[in-house]
């Protein structure tokens, strides 16, 4: 109890530090804006007054002084010159990577998360308070999720957008619908350990990328050090059920489905002091009633907008072809699903991150 209280106080202290830093950044930005804006406004007002006094907007006038003809430009053209001068006098600058009380140096991680991954306020997980939904009358038909092959103009799977619209009200996520933002959310499923997870974690640490690791109870029981490392290195740990039923949650009663989620949740909470709030369906099998149930258990259901056949350890795809496939499917708001038992994924993960960033994509942590 004393340890938890200390952890709680430490989280509060960090949150206060973050708030103070954000406030300082806002004050600095406002001050910079005023320093640049006030002279610009004064110049504009003076110019408008002069041009009106000279005789009119959008008309060319001429004056003769000492035998020389002086052409006065129309107001709109003159204003463009003034704005050009202002831009040169007050060039845009990028905000500093850190404030005065931050000692960390700027890294690639800052490109993906300006607030810094090391200050993520989820060391002990996140607790949701979802609005409860009446399960009576909801469709219990089992559905097999797959992103499909049809794409829109942003290369986004059309099926993801359709399902997001249909099931988003249940806190279910198939894609992040923000076509203007080139963001990738990396998620990794952990059903059992095949010797790849430590190397995947090494790569993510090297590249300053954080992911959601969806773990089953058996994985957590057999690999406590890996789960602890995921938490300590700033990743999210998600719920992948107790038994990973191959027939899917909809094949079970509501009580059984509840036990699949709550049983794993309680185990992770008891062993690691961590509250999970993200759930991934075993085999991607779900129903309308099941996503509503997950919502009522204060979880988000996280599906995917990209996945491929990477989970058969005895028939791993070619690394070069797999990397090409992954890159060809890049799209804004992508939820990437990779399996951690894949040797291919382990080999190409670093190259995938580098090449995606080279195309302007950012990796962010789905929460």
mmCIF file with all atom_site columns, N, CA and C in Angstrom, residues 282-336:
data_model
loop_
_atom_site.group_PDB
_atom_site.id
_atom_site.type_symbol
_atom_site.label_atom_id
_atom_site.label_alt_id
_atom_site.label_comp_id
_atom_site.label_asym_id
_atom_site.label_entity_id
_atom_site.label_seq_id
_atom_site.pdbx_PDB_ins_code
_atom_site.Cartn_x
_atom_site.Cartn_y
_atom_site.Cartn_z
_atom_site.occupancy
_atom_site.B_iso_or_equiv
_atom_site.pdbx_formal_charge
_atom_site.auth_seq_id
_atom_site.auth_comp_id
_atom_site.auth_asym_id
_atom_site.auth_atom_id
_atom_site.pdbx_PDB_model_num
ATOM 1   N N  . UNK A 1 282 ? -9.084  -12.393 -29.918 1.00 0.00 ? 282 UNK A N  1
ATOM 2   C CA . UNK A 1 282 ? -8.404  -13.571 -30.451 1.00 0.00 ? 282 UNK A CA 1
ATOM 3   C C  . UNK A 1 282 ? -8.935  -13.909 -31.837 1.00 0.00 ? 282 UNK A C  1
ATOM 4   N N  . UNK A 1 283 ? -8.040  -14.083 -32.792 1.00 0.00 ? 283 UNK A N  1
ATOM 5   C CA . UNK A 1 283 ? -8.369  -14.429 -34.173 1.00 0.00 ? 283 UNK A CA 1
ATOM 6   C C  . UNK A 1 283 ? -9.216  -13.367 -34.855 1.00 0.00 ? 283 UNK A C  1
ATOM 7   N N  . UNK A 1 284 ? -9.402  -12.199 -34.228 1.00 0.00 ? 284 UNK A N  1
ATOM 8   C CA . UNK A 1 284 ? -10.188 -11.132 -34.835 1.00 0.00 ? 284 UNK A CA 1
ATOM 9   C C  . UNK A 1 284 ? -11.663 -11.439 -34.940 1.00 0.00 ? 284 UNK A C  1
ATOM 10  N N  . UNK A 1 285 ? -12.154 -12.378 -34.143 1.00 0.00 ? 285 UNK A N  1
ATOM 11  C CA . UNK A 1 285 ? -13.564 -12.778 -34.203 1.00 0.00 ? 285 UNK A CA 1
ATOM 12  C C  . UNK A 1 285 ? -14.358 -12.026 -33.139 1.00 0.00 ? 285 UNK A C  1
ATOM 13  N N  . UNK A 1 286 ? -15.429 -11.376 -33.581 1.00 0.00 ? 286 UNK A N  1
ATOM 14  C CA . UNK A 1 286 ? -16.195 -10.540 -32.665 1.00 0.00 ? 286 UNK A CA 1
ATOM 15  C C  . UNK A 1 286 ? -17.652 -10.494 -33.102 1.00 0.00 ? 286 UNK A C  1
ATOM 16  N N  . UNK A 1 287 ? -18.463 -9.828  -32.315 1.00 0.00 ? 287 UNK A N  1
ATOM 17  C CA . UNK A 1 287 ? -19.863 -9.575  -32.654 1.00 0.00 ? 287 UNK A CA 1
ATOM 18  C C  . UNK A 1 287 ? -20.233 -8.206  -32.109 1.00 0.00 ? 287 UNK A C  1
ATOM 19  N N  . UNK A 1 288 ? -21.375 -7.697  -32.531 1.00 0.00 ? 288 UNK A N  1
ATOM 20  C CA . UNK A 1 288 ? -21.826 -6.409  -32.000 1.00 0.00 ? 288 UNK A CA 1
ATOM 21  C C  . UNK A 1 288 ? -21.981 -6.476  -30.487 1.00 0.00 ? 288 UNK A C  1
ATOM 22  N N  . UNK A 1 289 ? -22.560 -7.565  -30.004 1.00 0.00 ? 289 UNK A N  1
ATOM 23  C CA . UNK A 1 289 ? -22.753 -7.700  -28.558 1.00 0.00 ? 289 UNK A CA 1
ATOM 24  C C  . UNK A 1 289 ? -21.413 -7.769  -27.831 1.00 0.00 ? 289 UNK A C  1
ATOM 25  N N  . UNK A 1 290 ? -20.445 -8.459  -28.442 1.00 0.00 ? 290 UNK A N  1
ATOM 26  C CA . UNK A 1 290 ? -19.159 -8.618  -27.759 1.00 0.00 ? 290 UNK A CA 1
ATOM 27  C C  . UNK A 1 290 ? -18.406 -7.285  -27.658 1.00 0.00 ? 290 UNK A C  1
ATOM 28  N N  . UNK A 1 291 ? -18.460 -6.434  -28.688 1.00 0.00 ? 291 UNK A N  1
ATOM 29  C CA . UNK A 1 291 ? -17.764 -5.159  -28.583 1.00 0.00 ? 291 UNK A CA 1
ATOM 30  C C  . UNK A 1 291 ? -18.445 -4.249  -27.561 1.00 0.00 ? 291 UNK A C  1
ATOM 31  N N  . UNK A 1 292 ? -19.770 -4.386  -27.440 1.00 0.00 ? 292 UNK A N  1
ATOM 32  C CA . UNK A 1 292 ? -20.482 -3.628  -26.409 1.00 0.00 ? 292 UNK A CA 1
ATOM 33  C C  . UNK A 1 292 ? -20.093 -4.128  -25.018 1.00 0.00 ? 292 UNK A C  1
ATOM 34  N N  . UNK A 1 293 ? -19.926 -5.445  -24.892 1.00 0.00 ? 293 UNK A N  1
ATOM 35  C CA . UNK A 1 293 ? -19.516 -6.026  -23.614 1.00 0.00 ? 293 UNK A CA 1
ATOM 36  C C  . UNK A 1 293 ? -18.122 -5.527  -23.223 1.00 0.00 ? 293 UNK A C  1
ATOM 37  N N  . UNK A 1 294 ? -17.204 -5.528  -24.177 1.00 0.00 ? 294 UNK A N  1
ATOM 38  C CA . UNK A 1 294 ? -15.853 -5.037  -23.894 1.00 0.00 ? 294 UNK A CA 1
ATOM 39  C C  . UNK A 1 294 ? -15.904 -3.585  -23.445 1.00 0.00 ? 294 UNK A C  1
ATOM 40  N N  . UNK A 1 295 ? -16.741 -2.786  -24.097 1.00 0.00 ? 295 UNK A N  1
ATOM 41  C CA . UNK A 1 295 ? -16.930 -1.399  -23.673 1.00 0.00 ? 295 UNK A CA 1
ATOM 42  C C  . UNK A 1 295 ? -17.409 -1.338  -22.224 1.00 0.00 ? 295 UNK A C  1
ATOM 43  N N  . UNK A 1 296 ? -18.361 -2.194  -21.861 1.00 0.00 ? 296 UNK A N  1
ATOM 44  C CA . UNK A 1 296 ? -18.910 -2.169  -20.506 1.00 0.00 ? 296 UNK A CA 1
ATOM 45  C C  . UNK A 1 296 ? -17.893 -2.616  -19.462 1.00 0.00 ? 296 UNK A C  1
ATOM 46  N N  . UNK A 1 297 ? -16.850 -3.312  -19.906 1.00 0.00 ? 297 UNK A N  1
ATOM 47  C CA . UNK A 1 297 ? -15.778 -3.711  -18.995 1.00 0.00 ? 297 UNK A CA 1
ATOM 48  C C  . UNK A 1 297 ? -14.685 -2.642  -18.942 1.00 0.00 ? 297 UNK A C  1
ATOM 49  N N  . UNK A 1 298 ? -15.012 -1.465  -19.461 1.00 0.00 ? 298 UNK A N  1
ATOM 50  C CA . UNK A 1 298 ? -14.108 -0.302  -19.439 1.00 0.00 ? 298 UNK A CA 1
ATOM 51  C C  . UNK A 1 298 ? -12.829 -0.535  -20.241 1.00 0.00 ? 298 UNK A C  1
ATOM 52  N N  . UNK A 1 299 ? -13.046 -1.068  -21.449 1.00 0.00 ? 299 UNK A N  1
ATOM 53  C CA . UNK A 1 299 ? -11.960 -1.306  -22.397 1.00 0.00 ? 299 UNK A CA 1
ATOM 54  C C  . UNK A 1 299 ? -12.281 -0.667  -23.735 1.00 0.00 ? 299 UNK A C  1
ATOM 55  N N  . UNK A 1 300 ? -11.229 -0.465  -24.535 1.00 0.00 ? 300 UNK A N  1
ATOM 56  C CA . UNK A 1 300 ? -11.369 -0.169  -25.951 1.00 0.00 ? 300 UNK A CA 1
ATOM 57  C C  . UNK A 1 300 ? -11.024 -1.433  -26.726 1.00 0.00 ? 300 UNK A C  1
ATOM 58  N N  . UNK A 1 301 ? -11.794 -1.729  -27.762 1.00 0.00 ? 301 UNK A N  1
ATOM 59  C CA . UNK A 1 301 ? -11.485 -2.848  -28.648 1.00 0.00 ? 301 UNK A CA 1
ATOM 60  C C  . UNK A 1 301 ? -10.608 -2.333  -29.787 1.00 0.00 ? 301 UNK A C  1
ATOM 61  N N  . UNK A 1 302 ? -9.435  -2.923  -29.933 1.00 0.00 ? 302 UNK A N  1
ATOM 62  C CA . UNK A 1 302 ? -8.472  -2.452  -30.935 1.00 0.00 ? 302 UNK A CA 1
ATOM 63  C C  . UNK A 1 302 ? -8.311  -3.539  -31.998 1.00 0.00 ? 302 UNK A C  1
ATOM 64  N N  . UNK A 1 303 ? -8.758  -3.229  -33.214 1.00 0.00 ? 303 UNK A N  1
ATOM 65  C CA . UNK A 1 303 ? -8.599  -4.159  -34.334 1.00 0.00 ? 303 UNK A CA 1
ATOM 66  C C  . UNK A 1 303 ? -7.349  -3.743  -35.119 1.00 0.00 ? 303 UNK A C  1
ATOM 67  N N  . UNK A 1 304 ? -7.392  -3.716  -36.432 1.00 0.00 ? 304 UNK A N  1
ATOM 68  C CA . UNK A 1 304 ? -6.215  -3.330  -37.207 1.00 0.00 ? 304 UNK A CA 1
ATOM 69  C C  . UNK A 1 304 ? -6.626  -2.922  -38.617 1.00 0.00 ? 304 UNK A C  1
ATOM 70  N N  . UNK A 1 305 ? -5.774  -2.136  -39.256 1.00 0.00 ? 305 UNK A N  1
ATOM 71  C CA . UNK A 1 305 ? -5.979  -1.772  -40.656 1.00 0.00 ? 305 UNK A CA 1
ATOM 72  C C  . UNK A 1 305 ? -4.888  -2.367  -41.548 1.00 0.00 ? 305 UNK A C  1
ATOM 73  N N  . UNK A 1 306 ? -3.947  -3.075  -40.929 1.00 0.00 ? 306 UNK A N  1
ATOM 74  C CA . UNK A 1 306 ? -2.973  -3.860  -41.691 1.00 0.00 ? 306 UNK A CA 1
ATOM 75  C C  . UNK A 1 306 ? -2.564  -5.079  -40.882 1.00 0.00 ? 306 UNK A C  1
ATOM 76  N N  . UNK A 1 307 ? -2.570  -6.227  -41.538 1.00 0.00 ? 307 UNK A N  1
ATOM 77  C CA . UNK A 1 307 ? -2.027  -7.476  -40.987 1.00 0.00 ? 307 UNK A CA 1
ATOM 78  C C  . UNK A 1 307 ? -1.722  -8.391  -42.168 1.00 0.00 ? 307 UNK A C  1
ATOM 79  N N  . UNK A 1 308 ? -0.821  -9.320  -41.954 1.00 0.00 ? 308 UNK A N  1
ATOM 80  C CA . UNK A 1 308 ? -0.532  -10.284 -43.010 1.00 0.00 ? 308 UNK A CA 1
ATOM 81  C C  . UNK A 1 308 ? -0.142  -11.608 -42.366 1.00 0.00 ? 308 UNK A C  1
ATOM 82  N N  . UNK A 1 309 ? 0.077   -12.631 -43.179 1.00 0.00 ? 309 UNK A N  1
ATOM 83  C CA . UNK A 1 309 ? 0.331   -13.975 -42.660 1.00 0.00 ? 309 UNK A CA 1
ATOM 84  C C  . UNK A 1 309 ? 1.768   -14.072 -42.145 1.00 0.00 ? 309 UNK A C  1
ATOM 85  N N  . UNK A 1 310 ? 1.938   -13.644 -40.917 1.00 0.00 ? 310 UNK A N  1
ATOM 86  C CA . UNK A 1 310 ? 3.272   -13.607 -40.323 1.00 0.00 ? 310 UNK A CA 1
ATOM 87  C C  . UNK A 1 310 ? 3.410   -14.516 -39.109 1.00 0.00 ? 310 UNK A C  1
ATOM 88  N N  . UNK A 1 311 ? 2.342   -15.227 -38.732 1.00 0.00 ? 311 UNK A N  1
ATOM 89  C CA . UNK A 1 311 ? 2.305   -15.909 -37.439 1.00 0.00 ? 311 UNK A CA 1
ATOM 90  C C  . UNK A 1 311 ? 2.681   -17.390 -37.491 1.00 0.00 ? 311 UNK A C  1
ATOM 91  N N  . UNK A 1 312 ? 2.824   -17.979 -38.679 1.00 0.00 ? 312 UNK A N  1
ATOM 92  C CA . UNK A 1 312 ? 3.197   -19.387 -38.781 1.00 0.00 ? 312 UNK A CA 1
ATOM 93  C C  . UNK A 1 312 ? 4.725   -19.500 -38.672 1.00 0.00 ? 312 UNK A C  1
ATOM 94  N N  . UNK A 1 313 ? 5.199   -19.933 -37.517 1.00 0.00 ? 313 UNK A N  1
ATOM 95  C CA . UNK A 1 313 ? 6.646   -19.954 -37.285 1.00 0.00 ? 313 UNK A CA 1
ATOM 96  C C  . UNK A 1 313 ? 7.355   -20.965 -38.174 1.00 0.00 ? 313 UNK A C  1
ATOM 97  N N  . UNK A 1 314 ? 6.627   -21.945 -38.685 1.00 0.00 ? 314 UNK A N  1
ATOM 98  C CA . UNK A 1 314 ? 7.227   -22.964 -39.543 1.00 0.00 ? 314 UNK A CA 1
ATOM 99  C C  . UNK A 1 314 ? 7.157   -22.604 -41.028 1.00 0.00 ? 314 UNK A C  1
ATOM 100 N N  . UNK A 1 315 ? 6.534   -21.479 -41.329 1.00 0.00 ? 315 UNK A N  1
ATOM 101 C CA . UNK A 1 315 ? 6.402   -21.063 -42.727 1.00 0.00 ? 315 UNK A CA 1
ATOM 102 C C  . UNK A 1 315 ? 6.472   -19.533 -42.791 1.00 0.00 ? 315 UNK A C  1
ATOM 103 N N  . UNK A 1 316 ? 7.630   -19.023 -42.427 1.00 0.00 ? 316 UNK A N  1
ATOM 104 C CA . UNK A 1 316 ? 7.788   -17.576 -42.364 1.00 0.00 ? 316 UNK A CA 1
ATOM 105 C C  . UNK A 1 316 ? 7.956   -16.970 -43.761 1.00 0.00 ? 316 UNK A C  1
ATOM 106 N N  . UNK A 1 317 ? 7.298   -15.816 -44.002 1.00 0.00 ? 317 UNK A N  1
ATOM 107 C CA . UNK A 1 317 ? 7.426   -15.175 -45.316 1.00 0.00 ? 317 UNK A CA 1
ATOM 108 C C  . UNK A 1 317 ? 8.812   -14.588 -45.526 1.00 0.00 ? 317 UNK A C  1
ATOM 109 N N  . UNK A 1 318 ? 9.136   -14.378 -46.799 1.00 0.00 ? 318 UNK A N  1
ATOM 110 C CA . UNK A 1 318 ? 10.436  -13.810 -47.150 1.00 0.00 ? 318 UNK A CA 1
ATOM 111 C C  . UNK A 1 318 ? 10.562  -12.391 -46.600 1.00 0.00 ? 318 UNK A C  1
ATOM 112 N N  . UNK A 1 319 ? 11.669  -12.058 -45.930 1.00 0.00 ? 319 UNK A N  1
ATOM 113 C CA . UNK A 1 319 ? 11.813  -10.719 -45.339 1.00 0.00 ? 319 UNK A CA 1
ATOM 114 C C  . UNK A 1 319 ? 11.718  -9.578  -46.352 1.00 0.00 ? 319 UNK A C  1
ATOM 115 N N  . UNK A 1 320 ? 12.368  -9.726  -47.506 1.00 0.00 ? 320 UNK A N  1
ATOM 116 C CA . UNK A 1 320 ? 12.346  -8.658  -48.509 1.00 0.00 ? 320 UNK A CA 1
ATOM 117 C C  . UNK A 1 320 ? 10.936  -8.428  -49.033 1.00 0.00 ? 320 UNK A C  1
ATOM 118 N N  . UNK A 1 321 ? 10.253  -9.522  -49.378 1.00 0.00 ? 321 UNK A N  1
ATOM 119 C CA . UNK A 1 321 ? 8.882   -9.402  -49.884 1.00 0.00 ? 321 UNK A CA 1
ATOM 120 C C  . UNK A 1 321 ? 7.951   -8.855  -48.810 1.00 0.00 ? 321 UNK A C  1
ATOM 121 N N  . UNK A 1 322 ? 8.164   -9.258  -47.568 1.00 0.00 ? 322 UNK A N  1
ATOM 122 C CA . UNK A 1 322 ? 7.303   -8.794  -46.483 1.00 0.00 ? 322 UNK A CA 1
ATOM 123 C C  . UNK A 1 322 ? 7.470   -7.296  -46.249 1.00 0.00 ? 322 UNK A C  1
ATOM 124 N N  . UNK A 1 323 ? 8.714   -6.825  -46.295 1.00 0.00 ? 323 UNK A N  1
ATOM 125 C CA . UNK A 1 323 ? 8.951   -5.403  -46.106 1.00 0.00 ? 323 UNK A CA 1
ATOM 126 C C  . UNK A 1 323 ? 8.290   -4.602  -47.231 1.00 0.00 ? 323 UNK A C  1
ATOM 127 N N  . UNK A 1 324 ? 8.385   -5.098  -48.454 1.00 0.00 ? 324 UNK A N  1
ATOM 128 C CA . UNK A 1 324 ? 7.735   -4.421  -49.573 1.00 0.00 ? 324 UNK A CA 1
ATOM 129 C C  . UNK A 1 324 ? 6.219   -4.375  -49.380 1.00 0.00 ? 324 UNK A C  1
ATOM 130 N N  . UNK A 1 325 ? 5.653   -5.473  -48.902 1.00 0.00 ? 325 UNK A N  1
ATOM 131 C CA . UNK A 1 325 ? 4.211   -5.523  -48.680 1.00 0.00 ? 325 UNK A CA 1
ATOM 132 C C  . UNK A 1 325 ? 3.793   -4.541  -47.596 1.00 0.00 ? 325 UNK A C  1
ATOM 133 N N  . UNK A 1 326 ? 4.532   -4.521  -46.507 1.00 0.00 ? 326 UNK A N  1
ATOM 134 C CA . UNK A 1 326 ? 4.211   -3.611  -45.407 1.00 0.00 ? 326 UNK A CA 1
ATOM 135 C C  . UNK A 1 326 ? 4.298   -2.161  -45.868 1.00 0.00 ? 326 UNK A C  1
ATOM 136 N N  . UNK A 1 327 ? 5.330   -1.836  -46.631 1.00 0.00 ? 327 UNK A N  1
ATOM 137 C CA . UNK A 1 327 ? 5.510   -0.464  -47.088 1.00 0.00 ? 327 UNK A CA 1
ATOM 138 C C  . UNK A 1 327 ? 4.449   -0.074  -48.114 1.00 0.00 ? 327 UNK A C  1
ATOM 139 N N  . UNK A 1 328 ? 4.041   -1.011  -48.954 1.00 0.00 ? 328 UNK A N  1
ATOM 140 C CA . UNK A 1 328 ? 3.046   -0.697  -49.985 1.00 0.00 ? 328 UNK A CA 1
ATOM 141 C C  . UNK A 1 328 ? 1.674   -0.405  -49.391 1.00 0.00 ? 328 UNK A C  1
ATOM 142 N N  . UNK A 1 329 ? 1.476   -0.808  -48.146 1.00 0.00 ? 329 UNK A N  1
ATOM 143 C CA . UNK A 1 329 ? 0.175   -0.615  -47.501 1.00 0.00 ? 329 UNK A CA 1
ATOM 144 C C  . UNK A 1 329 ? 0.158   0.573   -46.539 1.00 0.00 ? 329 UNK A C  1
ATOM 145 N N  . UNK A 1 330 ? 1.202   1.390   -46.530 1.00 0.00 ? 330 UNK A N  1
ATOM 146 C CA . UNK A 1 330 ? 1.222   2.565   -45.651 1.00 0.00 ? 330 UNK A CA 1
ATOM 147 C C  . UNK A 1 330 ? 0.002   3.443   -45.908 1.00 0.00 ? 330 UNK A C  1
ATOM 148 N N  . UNK A 1 331 ? -0.598  3.932   -44.824 1.00 0.00 ? 331 UNK A N  1
ATOM 149 C CA . UNK A 1 331 ? -1.733  4.843   -44.956 1.00 0.00 ? 331 UNK A CA 1
ATOM 150 C C  . UNK A 1 331 ? -1.899  5.626   -43.663 1.00 0.00 ? 331 UNK A C  1
ATOM 151 N N  . UNK A 1 332 ? -2.474  6.802   -43.727 1.00 0.00 ? 332 UNK A N  1
ATOM 152 C CA . UNK A 1 332 ? -2.664  7.623   -42.521 1.00 0.00 ? 332 UNK A CA 1
ATOM 153 C C  . UNK A 1 332 ? -3.571  6.928   -41.505 1.00 0.00 ? 332 UNK A C  1
ATOM 154 N N  . UNK A 1 333 ? -3.217  7.091   -40.232 1.00 0.00 ? 333 UNK A N  1
ATOM 155 C CA . UNK A 1 333 ? -4.034  6.522   -39.157 1.00 0.00 ? 333 UNK A CA 1
ATOM 156 C C  . UNK A 1 333 ? -3.987  5.018   -39.081 1.00 0.00 ? 333 UNK A C  1
ATOM 157 N N  . UNK A 1 334 ? -2.902  4.426   -39.574 1.00 0.00 ? 334 UNK A N  1
ATOM 158 C CA . UNK A 1 334 ? -2.816  2.966   -39.669 1.00 0.00 ? 334 UNK A CA 1
ATOM 159 C C  . UNK A 1 334 ? -2.661  2.310   -38.301 1.00 0.00 ? 334 UNK A C  1
ATOM 160 N N  . UNK A 1 335 ? -3.398  1.240   -38.103 1.00 0.00 ? 335 UNK A N  1
ATOM 161 C CA . UNK A 1 335 ? -3.215  0.350   -36.955 1.00 0.00 ? 335 UNK A CA 1
ATOM 162 C C  . UNK A 1 335 ? -2.545  -0.916  -37.481 1.00 0.00 ? 335 UNK A C  1
ATOM 163 N N  . UNK A 1 336 ? -1.242  -1.016  -37.290 1.00 0.00 ? 336 UNK A N  1
ATOM 164 C CA . UNK A 1 336 ? -0.479  -2.156  -37.789 1.00 0.00 ? 336 UNK A CA 1
ATOM 165 C C  . UNK A 1 336 ? -0.489  -3.285  -36.763 1.00 0.00 ? 336 UNK A C  1
#
